[in-house]
Short mmCIF file of C-alpha atoms (C1' of nucleotides) in Angstrom, two decimals:
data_model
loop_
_atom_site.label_atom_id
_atom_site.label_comp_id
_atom_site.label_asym_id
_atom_site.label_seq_id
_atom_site.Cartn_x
_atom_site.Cartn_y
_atom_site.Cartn_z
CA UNK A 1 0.00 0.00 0.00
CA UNK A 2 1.30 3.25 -1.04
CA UNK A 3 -0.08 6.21 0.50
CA UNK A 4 1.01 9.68 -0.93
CA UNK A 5 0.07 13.29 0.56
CA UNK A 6 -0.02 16.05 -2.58
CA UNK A 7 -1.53 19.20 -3.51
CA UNK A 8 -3.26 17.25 -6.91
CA UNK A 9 -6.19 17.77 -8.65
CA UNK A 10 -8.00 15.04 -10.69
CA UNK A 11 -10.06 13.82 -13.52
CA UNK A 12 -12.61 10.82 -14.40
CA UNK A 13 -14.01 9.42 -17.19
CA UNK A 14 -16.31 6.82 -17.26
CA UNK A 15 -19.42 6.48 -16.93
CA UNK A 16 -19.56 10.03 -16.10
CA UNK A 17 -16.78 12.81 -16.15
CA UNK A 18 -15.50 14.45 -12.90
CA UNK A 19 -12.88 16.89 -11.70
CA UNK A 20 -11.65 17.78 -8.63
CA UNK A 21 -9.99 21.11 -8.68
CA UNK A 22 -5.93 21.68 -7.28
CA UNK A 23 -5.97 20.75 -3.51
CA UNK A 24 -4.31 18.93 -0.80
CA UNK A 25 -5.25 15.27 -0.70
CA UNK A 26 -4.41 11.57 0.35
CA UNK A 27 -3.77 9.48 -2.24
CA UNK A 28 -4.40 5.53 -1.37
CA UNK A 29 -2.96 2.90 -4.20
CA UNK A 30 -3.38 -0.60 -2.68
CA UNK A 31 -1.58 -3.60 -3.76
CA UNK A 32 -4.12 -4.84 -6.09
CA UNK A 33 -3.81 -1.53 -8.28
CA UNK A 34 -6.49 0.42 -7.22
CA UNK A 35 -6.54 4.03 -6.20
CA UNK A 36 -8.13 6.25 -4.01
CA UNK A 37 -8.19 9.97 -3.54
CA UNK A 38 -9.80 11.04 -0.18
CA UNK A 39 -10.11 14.31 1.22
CA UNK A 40 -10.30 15.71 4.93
CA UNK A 41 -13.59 15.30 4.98
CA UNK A 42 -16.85 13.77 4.02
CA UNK A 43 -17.76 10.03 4.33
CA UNK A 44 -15.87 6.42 4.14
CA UNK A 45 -16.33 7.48 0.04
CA UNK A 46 -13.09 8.77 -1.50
CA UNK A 47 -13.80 12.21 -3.79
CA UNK A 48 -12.98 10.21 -7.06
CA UNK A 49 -11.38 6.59 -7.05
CA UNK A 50 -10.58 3.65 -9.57
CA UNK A 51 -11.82 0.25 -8.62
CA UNK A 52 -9.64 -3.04 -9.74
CA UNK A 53 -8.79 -4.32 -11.97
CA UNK A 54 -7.14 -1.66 -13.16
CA UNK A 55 -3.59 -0.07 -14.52
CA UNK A 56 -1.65 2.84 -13.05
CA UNK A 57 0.61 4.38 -15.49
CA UNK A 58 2.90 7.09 -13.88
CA UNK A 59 4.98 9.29 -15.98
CA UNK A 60 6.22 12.84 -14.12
CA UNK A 61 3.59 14.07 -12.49
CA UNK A 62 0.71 12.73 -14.24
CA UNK A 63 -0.71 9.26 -13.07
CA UNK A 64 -3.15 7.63 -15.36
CA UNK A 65 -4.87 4.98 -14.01
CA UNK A 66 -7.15 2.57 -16.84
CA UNK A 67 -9.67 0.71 -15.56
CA UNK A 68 -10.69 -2.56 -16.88
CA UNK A 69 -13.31 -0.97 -20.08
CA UNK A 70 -11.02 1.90 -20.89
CA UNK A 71 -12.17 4.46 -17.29
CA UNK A 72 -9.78 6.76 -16.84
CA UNK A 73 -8.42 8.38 -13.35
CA UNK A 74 -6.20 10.99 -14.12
CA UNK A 75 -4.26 12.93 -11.28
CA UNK A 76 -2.16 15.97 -11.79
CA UNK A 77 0.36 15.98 -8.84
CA UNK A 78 1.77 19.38 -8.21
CA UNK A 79 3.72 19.03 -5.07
CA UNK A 80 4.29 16.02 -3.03
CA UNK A 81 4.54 16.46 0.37
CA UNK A 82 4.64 12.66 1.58
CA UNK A 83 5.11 8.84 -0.14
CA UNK A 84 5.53 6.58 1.72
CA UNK A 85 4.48 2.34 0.99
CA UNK A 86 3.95 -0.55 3.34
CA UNK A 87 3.52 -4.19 3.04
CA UNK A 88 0.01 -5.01 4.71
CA UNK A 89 -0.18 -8.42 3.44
CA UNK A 90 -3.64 -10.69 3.15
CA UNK A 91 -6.42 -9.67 5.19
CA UNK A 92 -8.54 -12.12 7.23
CA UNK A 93 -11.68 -10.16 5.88
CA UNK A 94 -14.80 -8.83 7.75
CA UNK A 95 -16.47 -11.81 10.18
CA UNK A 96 -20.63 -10.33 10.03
CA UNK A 97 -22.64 -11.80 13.29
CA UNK A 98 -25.66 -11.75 10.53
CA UNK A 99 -29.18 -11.39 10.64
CA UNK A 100 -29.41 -15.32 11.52
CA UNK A 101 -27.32 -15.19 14.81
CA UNK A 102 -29.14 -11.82 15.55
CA UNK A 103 -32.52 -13.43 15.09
CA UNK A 104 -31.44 -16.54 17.03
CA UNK A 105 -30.49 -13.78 20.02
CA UNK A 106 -33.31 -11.87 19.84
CA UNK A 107 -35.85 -14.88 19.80
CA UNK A 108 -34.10 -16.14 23.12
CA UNK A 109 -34.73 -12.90 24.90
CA UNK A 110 -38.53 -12.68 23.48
CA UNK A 111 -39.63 -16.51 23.92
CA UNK A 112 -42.66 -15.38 24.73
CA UNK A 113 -43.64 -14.49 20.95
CA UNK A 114 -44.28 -18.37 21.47
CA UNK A 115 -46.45 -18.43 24.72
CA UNK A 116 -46.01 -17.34 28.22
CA UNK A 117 -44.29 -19.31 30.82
CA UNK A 118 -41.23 -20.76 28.43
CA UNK A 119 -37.96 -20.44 29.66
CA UNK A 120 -34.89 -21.06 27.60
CA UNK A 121 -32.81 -24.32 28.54
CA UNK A 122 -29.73 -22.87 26.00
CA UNK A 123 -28.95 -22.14 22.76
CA UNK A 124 -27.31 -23.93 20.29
CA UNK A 125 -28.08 -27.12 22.01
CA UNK A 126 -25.39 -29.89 21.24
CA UNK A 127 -26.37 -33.08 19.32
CA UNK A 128 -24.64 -35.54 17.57
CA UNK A 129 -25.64 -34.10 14.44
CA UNK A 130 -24.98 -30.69 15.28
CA UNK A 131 -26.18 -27.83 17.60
CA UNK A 132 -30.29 -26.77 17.52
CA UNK A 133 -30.37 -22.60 17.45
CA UNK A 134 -33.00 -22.81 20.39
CA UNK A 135 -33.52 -25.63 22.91
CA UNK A 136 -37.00 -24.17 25.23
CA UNK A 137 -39.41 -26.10 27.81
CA UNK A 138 -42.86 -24.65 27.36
CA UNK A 139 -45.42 -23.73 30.66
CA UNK A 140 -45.95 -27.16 31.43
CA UNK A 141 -42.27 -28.18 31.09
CA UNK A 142 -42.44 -29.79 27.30
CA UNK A 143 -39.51 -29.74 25.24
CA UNK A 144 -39.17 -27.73 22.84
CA UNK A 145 -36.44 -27.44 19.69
CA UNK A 146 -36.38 -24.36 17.69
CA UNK A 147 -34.90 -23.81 14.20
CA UNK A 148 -34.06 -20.41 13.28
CA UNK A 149 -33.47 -19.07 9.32
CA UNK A 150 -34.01 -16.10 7.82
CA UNK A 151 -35.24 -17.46 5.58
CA UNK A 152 -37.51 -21.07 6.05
CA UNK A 153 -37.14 -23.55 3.01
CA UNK A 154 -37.50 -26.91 2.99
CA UNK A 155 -33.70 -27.56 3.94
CA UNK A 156 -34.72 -26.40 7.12
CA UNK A 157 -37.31 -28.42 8.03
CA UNK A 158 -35.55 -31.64 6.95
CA UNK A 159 -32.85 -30.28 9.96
CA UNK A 160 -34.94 -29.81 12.28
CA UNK A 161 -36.89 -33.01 11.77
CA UNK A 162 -33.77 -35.07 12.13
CA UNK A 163 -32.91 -33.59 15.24
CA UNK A 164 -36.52 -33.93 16.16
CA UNK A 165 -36.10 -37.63 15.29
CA UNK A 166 -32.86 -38.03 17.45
CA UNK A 167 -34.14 -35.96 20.38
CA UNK A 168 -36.92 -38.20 20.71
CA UNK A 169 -34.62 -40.93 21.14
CA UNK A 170 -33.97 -39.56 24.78
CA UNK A 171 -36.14 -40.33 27.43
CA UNK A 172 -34.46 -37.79 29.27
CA UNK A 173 -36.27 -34.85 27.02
CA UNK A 174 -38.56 -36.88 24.94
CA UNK A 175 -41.82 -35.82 23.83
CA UNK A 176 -39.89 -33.13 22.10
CA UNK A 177 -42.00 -30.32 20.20
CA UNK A 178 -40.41 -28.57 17.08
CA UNK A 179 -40.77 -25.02 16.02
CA UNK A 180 -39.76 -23.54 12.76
CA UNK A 181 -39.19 -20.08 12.70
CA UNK A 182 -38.03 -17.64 10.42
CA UNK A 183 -38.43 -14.57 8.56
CA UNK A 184 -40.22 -15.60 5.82
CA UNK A 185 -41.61 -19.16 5.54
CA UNK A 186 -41.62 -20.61 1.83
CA UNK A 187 -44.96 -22.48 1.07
CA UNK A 188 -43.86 -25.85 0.51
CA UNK A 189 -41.55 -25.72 3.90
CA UNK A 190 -44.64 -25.06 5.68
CA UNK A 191 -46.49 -27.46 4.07
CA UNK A 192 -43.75 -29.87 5.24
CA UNK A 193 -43.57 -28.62 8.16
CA UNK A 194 -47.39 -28.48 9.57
CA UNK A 195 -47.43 -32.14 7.90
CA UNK A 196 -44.76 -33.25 10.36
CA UNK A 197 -46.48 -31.45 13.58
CA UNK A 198 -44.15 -28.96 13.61
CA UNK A 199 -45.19 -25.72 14.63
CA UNK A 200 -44.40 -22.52 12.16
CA UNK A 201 -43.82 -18.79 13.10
CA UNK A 202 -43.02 -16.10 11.22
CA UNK A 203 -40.76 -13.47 12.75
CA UNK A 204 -40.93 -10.02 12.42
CA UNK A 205 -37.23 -9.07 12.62
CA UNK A 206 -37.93 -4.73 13.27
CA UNK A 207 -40.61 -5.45 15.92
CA UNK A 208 -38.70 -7.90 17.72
CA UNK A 209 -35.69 -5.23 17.51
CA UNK A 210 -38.40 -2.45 19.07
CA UNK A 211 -39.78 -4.47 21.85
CA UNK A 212 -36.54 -6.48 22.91
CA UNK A 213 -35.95 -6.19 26.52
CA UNK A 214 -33.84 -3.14 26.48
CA UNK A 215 -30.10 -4.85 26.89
CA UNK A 216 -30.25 -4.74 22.86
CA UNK A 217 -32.17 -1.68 22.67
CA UNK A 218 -28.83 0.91 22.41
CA UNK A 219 -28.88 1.68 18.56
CA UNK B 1 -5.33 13.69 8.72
CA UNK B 2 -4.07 11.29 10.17
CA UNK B 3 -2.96 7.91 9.06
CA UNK B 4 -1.41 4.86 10.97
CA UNK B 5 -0.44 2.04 9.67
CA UNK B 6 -0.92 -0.99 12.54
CA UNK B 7 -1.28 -4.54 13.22
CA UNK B 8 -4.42 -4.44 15.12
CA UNK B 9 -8.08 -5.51 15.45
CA UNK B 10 -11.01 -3.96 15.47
CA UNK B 11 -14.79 -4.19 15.98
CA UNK B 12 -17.71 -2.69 15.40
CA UNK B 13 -20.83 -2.91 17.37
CA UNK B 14 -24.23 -0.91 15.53
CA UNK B 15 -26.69 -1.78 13.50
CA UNK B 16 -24.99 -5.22 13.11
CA UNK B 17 -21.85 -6.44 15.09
CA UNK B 18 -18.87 -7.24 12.87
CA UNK B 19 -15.33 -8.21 13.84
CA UNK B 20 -11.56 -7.89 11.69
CA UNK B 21 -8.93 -10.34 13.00
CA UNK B 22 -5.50 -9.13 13.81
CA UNK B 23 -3.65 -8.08 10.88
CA UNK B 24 -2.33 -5.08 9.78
CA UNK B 25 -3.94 -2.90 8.20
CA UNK B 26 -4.05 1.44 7.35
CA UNK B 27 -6.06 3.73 9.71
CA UNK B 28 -6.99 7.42 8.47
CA UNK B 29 -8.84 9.76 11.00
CA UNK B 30 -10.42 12.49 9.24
CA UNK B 31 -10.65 15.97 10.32
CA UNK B 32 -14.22 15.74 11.24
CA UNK B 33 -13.22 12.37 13.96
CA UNK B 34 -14.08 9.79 11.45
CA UNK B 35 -12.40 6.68 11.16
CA UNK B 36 -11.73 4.34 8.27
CA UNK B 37 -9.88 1.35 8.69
CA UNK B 38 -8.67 0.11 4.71
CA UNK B 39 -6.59 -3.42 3.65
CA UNK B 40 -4.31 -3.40 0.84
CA UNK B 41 -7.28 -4.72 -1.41
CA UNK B 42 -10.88 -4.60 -2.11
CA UNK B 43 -12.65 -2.09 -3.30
CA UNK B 44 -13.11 1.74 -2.29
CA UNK B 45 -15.14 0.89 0.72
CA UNK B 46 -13.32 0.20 4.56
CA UNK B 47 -12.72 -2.87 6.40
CA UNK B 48 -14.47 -0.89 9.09
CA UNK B 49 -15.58 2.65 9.80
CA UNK B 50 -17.17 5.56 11.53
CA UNK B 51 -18.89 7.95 10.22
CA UNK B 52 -19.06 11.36 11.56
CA UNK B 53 -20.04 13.30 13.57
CA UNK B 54 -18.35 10.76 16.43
CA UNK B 55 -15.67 11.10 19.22
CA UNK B 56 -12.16 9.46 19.55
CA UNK B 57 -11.39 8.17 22.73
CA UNK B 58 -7.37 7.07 22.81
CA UNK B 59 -6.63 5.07 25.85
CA UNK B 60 -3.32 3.31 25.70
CA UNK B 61 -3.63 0.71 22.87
CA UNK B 62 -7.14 0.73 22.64
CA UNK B 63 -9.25 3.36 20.36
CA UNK B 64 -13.05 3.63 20.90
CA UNK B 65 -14.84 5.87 18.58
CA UNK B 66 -18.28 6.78 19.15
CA UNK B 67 -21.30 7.13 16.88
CA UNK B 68 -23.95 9.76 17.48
CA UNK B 69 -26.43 6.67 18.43
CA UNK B 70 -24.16 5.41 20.48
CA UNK B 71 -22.82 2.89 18.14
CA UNK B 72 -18.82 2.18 18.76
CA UNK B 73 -16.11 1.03 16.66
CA UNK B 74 -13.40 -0.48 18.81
CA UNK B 75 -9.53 -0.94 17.36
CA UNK B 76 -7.41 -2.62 19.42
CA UNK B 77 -3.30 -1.79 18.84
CA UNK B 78 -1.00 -4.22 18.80
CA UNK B 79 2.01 -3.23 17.24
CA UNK B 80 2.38 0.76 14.88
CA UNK B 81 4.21 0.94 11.93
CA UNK B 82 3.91 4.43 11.59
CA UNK B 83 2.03 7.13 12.62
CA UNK B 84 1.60 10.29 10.71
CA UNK B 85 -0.59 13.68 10.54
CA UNK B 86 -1.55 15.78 7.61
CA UNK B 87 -2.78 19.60 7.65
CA UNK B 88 -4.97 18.89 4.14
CA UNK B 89 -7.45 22.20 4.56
CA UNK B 90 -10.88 22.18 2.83
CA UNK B 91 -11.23 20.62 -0.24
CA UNK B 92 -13.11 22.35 -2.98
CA UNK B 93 -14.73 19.32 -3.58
CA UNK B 94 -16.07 17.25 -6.56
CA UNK B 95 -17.18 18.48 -9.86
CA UNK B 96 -19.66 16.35 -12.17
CA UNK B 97 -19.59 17.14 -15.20
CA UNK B 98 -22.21 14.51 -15.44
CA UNK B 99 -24.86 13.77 -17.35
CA UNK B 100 -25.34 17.36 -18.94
CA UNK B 101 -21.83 17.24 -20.54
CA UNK B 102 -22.91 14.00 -21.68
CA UNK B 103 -26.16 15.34 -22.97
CA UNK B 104 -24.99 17.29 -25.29
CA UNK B 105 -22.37 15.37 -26.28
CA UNK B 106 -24.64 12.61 -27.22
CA UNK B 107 -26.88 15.28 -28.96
CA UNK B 108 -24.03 16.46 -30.89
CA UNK B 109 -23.68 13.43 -32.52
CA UNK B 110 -27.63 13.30 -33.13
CA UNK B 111 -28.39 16.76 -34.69
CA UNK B 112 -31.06 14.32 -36.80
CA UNK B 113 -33.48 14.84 -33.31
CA UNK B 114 -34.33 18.02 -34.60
CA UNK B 115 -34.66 17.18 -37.73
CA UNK B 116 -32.66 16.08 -41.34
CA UNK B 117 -29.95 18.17 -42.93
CA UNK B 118 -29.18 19.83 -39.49
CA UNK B 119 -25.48 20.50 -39.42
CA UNK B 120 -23.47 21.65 -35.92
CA UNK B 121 -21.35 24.66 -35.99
CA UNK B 122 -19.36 24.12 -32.54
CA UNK B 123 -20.05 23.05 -28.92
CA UNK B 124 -19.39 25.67 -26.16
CA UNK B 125 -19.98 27.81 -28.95
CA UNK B 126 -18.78 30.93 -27.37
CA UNK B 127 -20.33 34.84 -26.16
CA UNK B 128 -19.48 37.44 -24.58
CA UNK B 129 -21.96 36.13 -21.74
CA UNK B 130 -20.63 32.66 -21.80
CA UNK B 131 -20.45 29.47 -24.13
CA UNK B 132 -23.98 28.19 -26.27
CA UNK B 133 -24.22 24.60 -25.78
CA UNK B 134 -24.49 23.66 -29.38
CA UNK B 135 -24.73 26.22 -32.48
CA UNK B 136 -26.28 24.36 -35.41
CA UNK B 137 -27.66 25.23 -38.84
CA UNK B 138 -31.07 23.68 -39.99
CA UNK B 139 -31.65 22.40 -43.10
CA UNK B 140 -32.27 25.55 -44.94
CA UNK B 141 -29.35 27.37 -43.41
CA UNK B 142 -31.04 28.99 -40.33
CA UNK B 143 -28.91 29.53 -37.05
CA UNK B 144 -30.01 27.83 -34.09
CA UNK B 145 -28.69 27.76 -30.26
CA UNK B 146 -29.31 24.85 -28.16
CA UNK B 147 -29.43 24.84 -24.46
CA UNK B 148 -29.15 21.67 -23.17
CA UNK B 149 -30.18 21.03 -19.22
CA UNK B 150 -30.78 17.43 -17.35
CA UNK B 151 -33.69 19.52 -15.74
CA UNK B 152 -35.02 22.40 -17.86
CA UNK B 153 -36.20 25.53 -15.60
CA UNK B 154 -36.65 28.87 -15.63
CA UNK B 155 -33.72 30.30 -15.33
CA UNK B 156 -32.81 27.66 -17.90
CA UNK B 157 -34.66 29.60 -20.49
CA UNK B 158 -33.49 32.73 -19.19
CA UNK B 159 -30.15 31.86 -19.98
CA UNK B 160 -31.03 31.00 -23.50
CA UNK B 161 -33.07 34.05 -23.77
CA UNK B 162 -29.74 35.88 -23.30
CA UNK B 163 -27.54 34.30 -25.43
CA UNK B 164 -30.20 34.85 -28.23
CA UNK B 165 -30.69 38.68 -27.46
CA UNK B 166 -26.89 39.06 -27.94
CA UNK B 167 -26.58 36.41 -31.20
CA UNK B 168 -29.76 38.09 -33.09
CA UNK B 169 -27.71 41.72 -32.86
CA UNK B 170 -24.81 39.57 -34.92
CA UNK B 171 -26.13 39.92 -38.76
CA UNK B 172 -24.19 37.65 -39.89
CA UNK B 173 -25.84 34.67 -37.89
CA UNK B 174 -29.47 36.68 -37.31
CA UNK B 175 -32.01 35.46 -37.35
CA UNK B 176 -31.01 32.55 -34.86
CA UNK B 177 -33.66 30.43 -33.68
CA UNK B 178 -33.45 28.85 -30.29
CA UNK B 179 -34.33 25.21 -28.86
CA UNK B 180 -34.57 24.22 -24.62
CA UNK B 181 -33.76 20.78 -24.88
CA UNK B 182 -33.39 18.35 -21.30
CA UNK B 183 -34.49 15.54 -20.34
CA UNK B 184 -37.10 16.64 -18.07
CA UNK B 185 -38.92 20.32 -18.68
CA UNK B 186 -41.03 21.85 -16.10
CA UNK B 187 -44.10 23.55 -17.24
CA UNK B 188 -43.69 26.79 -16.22
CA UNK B 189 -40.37 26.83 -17.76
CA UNK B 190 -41.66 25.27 -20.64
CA UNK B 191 -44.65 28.05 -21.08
CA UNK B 192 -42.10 30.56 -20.80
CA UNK B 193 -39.86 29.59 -23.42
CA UNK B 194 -42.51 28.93 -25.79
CA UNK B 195 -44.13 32.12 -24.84
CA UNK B 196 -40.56 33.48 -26.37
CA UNK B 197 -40.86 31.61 -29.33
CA UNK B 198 -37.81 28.97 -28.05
CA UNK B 199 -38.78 25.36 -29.23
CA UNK B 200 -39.14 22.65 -26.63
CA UNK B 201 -37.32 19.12 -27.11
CA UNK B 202 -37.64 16.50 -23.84
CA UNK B 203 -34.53 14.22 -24.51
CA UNK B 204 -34.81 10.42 -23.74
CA UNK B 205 -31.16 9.94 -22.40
CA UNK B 206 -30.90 5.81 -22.31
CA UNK B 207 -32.51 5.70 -25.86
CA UNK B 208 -29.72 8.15 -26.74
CA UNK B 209 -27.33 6.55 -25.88
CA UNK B 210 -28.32 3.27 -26.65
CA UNK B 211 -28.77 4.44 -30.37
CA UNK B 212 -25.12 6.69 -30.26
CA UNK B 213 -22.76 6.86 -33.08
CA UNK B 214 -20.69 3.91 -31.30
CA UNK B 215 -17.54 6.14 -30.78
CA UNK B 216 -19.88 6.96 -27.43
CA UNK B 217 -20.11 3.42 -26.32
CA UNK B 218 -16.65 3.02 -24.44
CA UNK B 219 -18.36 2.59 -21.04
"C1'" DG C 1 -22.88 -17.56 -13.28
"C1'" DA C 2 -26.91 -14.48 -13.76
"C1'" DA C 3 -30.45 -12.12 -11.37
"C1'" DT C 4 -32.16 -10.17 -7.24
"C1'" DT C 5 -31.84 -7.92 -2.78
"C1'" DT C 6 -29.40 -5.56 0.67
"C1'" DA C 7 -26.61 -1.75 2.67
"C1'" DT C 8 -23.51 0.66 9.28
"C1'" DC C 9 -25.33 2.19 2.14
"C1'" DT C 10 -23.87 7.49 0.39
"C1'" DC C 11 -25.47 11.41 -1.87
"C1'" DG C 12 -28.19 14.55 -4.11
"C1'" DT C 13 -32.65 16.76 -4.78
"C1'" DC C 14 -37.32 17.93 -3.91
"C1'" DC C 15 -40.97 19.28 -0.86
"C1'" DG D 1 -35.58 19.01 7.97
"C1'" DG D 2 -37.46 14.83 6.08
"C1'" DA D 3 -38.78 11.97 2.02
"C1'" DC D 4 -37.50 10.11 -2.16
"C1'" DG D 5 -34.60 8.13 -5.70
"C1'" DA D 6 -30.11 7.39 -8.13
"C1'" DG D 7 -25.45 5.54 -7.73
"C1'" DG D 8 -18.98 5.12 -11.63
"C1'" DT D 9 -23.52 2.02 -6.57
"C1'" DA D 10 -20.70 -2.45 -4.17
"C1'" DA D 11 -21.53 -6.77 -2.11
"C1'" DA D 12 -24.13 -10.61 -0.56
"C1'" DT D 13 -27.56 -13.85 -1.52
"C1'" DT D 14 -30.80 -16.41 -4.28
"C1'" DC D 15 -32.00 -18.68 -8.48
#
DNA sequence: GAATTTATCTCGTCC
DNA sequence: GGACGAGGTAAATTC
């Protein structure tokens, strides 16, 4: 990554045609050619930029960067106050808790969307075939496994009924209830689902983010 | 503006929660407190980032910058390449020469919207008051001045109405004949110019350029 | 891989 | 100041 300080000013040509008169700026090009200009100012989005793939072609002070169906960046450079590069390397990449995990925390703070009295025995329950999002005992002490999606197809009934199956298997827990719960529940999947005696609820991810219980209630 | 360039982590908690593994990566705080955390790849858009208005709180290794809803982006330090600050000033910002460059570059090359035998004299055809769009010739010799606009007001047609004062006192290009032509003309603006006699063309911009010359098609 | 939807969208414009 | 729509949208997800 090179980053370079300069009193520039700059030109596109692309889609649409842009200049950005003589001032001082930060000039970003990362290892993969790209190049951002970025002011002082204003938002995460640079002034003008040039997304990879792309070519920078530097000759004096002009750079001329060529994007990949003949875009052009073109930055005047009339003094250069700083240059300076550095070897970042690879970057692990953003990890996203998604809407998924969110809805699977939400629904065990709220499991009384389902009925009142339930308490929450833990999520992501351990089986042998993997962990169920939400493991519940109803008012009268049932058991209760809960599948979480954004959105329900039939993929996600077929889960939940084999850990349904396997669940049942212990005497220990057994009758065990299912829920399927998500977003949006495709037709067939609750065809499926009802046909197997397993319960399905739709989730309204906004409410449930405007009546949570407060802890989650800070943005 | 300042940039560092660190091995660290960082994490955001907001709308969503999202975390960046240790690795090193650039950090620019903006003027206004913002913070965008960039890898040596990807595309114009951060890693990470706060937007402003928020509030940097430096405690040893650890930054915390705060949203105005409370929303935090956390970087933890672990090791600082380099650590640099910028005086940039204000930046005159962006200029788009956009779509009404564009316009009547396309209609340059499509004088035949008028009608046949049209022929263009110049773009930017220049006064004493500033540059005519286009300066054309009909058919049967005739000047004409073109004002192109994306949106076609008032003060649209004023312009015009100027820059056909000053042409008509020219004998050798009098009588010249004058056309408001944008892609979107509001009535009052179109009652006024036809009230001057100036013609009124709406411009369909993606049928324009879809049926361009092909020298236009580069993007 | 194409089409569709989302976004901590950003950014302008209109009302 | 808020609502609305476009974006050099980019990026993730679904089909």
């Amino acid at each position: 990554m090179r980053l370079v300080i300069a009193k520039c000013s700059v030109d596109y040509a692309g889609r649409l045609s842009a200049h950005l008169p003589l001032a001082m700026r930060l000039l970003i090009v990362k290892a993969d050619g790209s190049v951002l200009v970025h002011s002082d100012g204003g938002s995460y989005k640079p002034l003008n930029w040039m997304s990879p793939p792309c070519r920078l072609a530097e000759s004096g002070t002009e750079w001329v960067v060529t994007g990949k169906s003949g875009e052009t960046l073109t930055v005047h450079l009339e003094e250069i106050i700083s240059d300076t590069s550095f070897a970042l390397g690879e970057d692990p990449g953003l990890v996203k808790d998604g809407v998924e995990a969110h809805l699977q925390e939400l629904l065990a703070a709220q499991l009384h969307v389902f009925g009142v009295g339930w308490r929450l025995v833990r999520r992501e329950f351990p089986t042998a075939i993997g962990p169920v999002d939400l493991m519940c005992r109803d008012a009268v002490g049932i058991s209760v496994a809960i599948e979480v999606k954004r959105r329900g197809e039939i993929d996600g009934v077929e889960q939940l009924t084999r850990y349904l199956e396997l669940l049942n298997r212990d005497p220990l827990l057994a009758p065990v209830q299912g829920i399927f719960a998500a977003q949006e529940i495709r037709p067939q999947a609750r065809v499926l689902a009802e046909d197997r005696g397993i319960r399905c609820v739709t989730l309204d991810y906004e409410s449930m983010r405007g009546t949570d219980d407060g802890a989650l209630r800070l943005f």
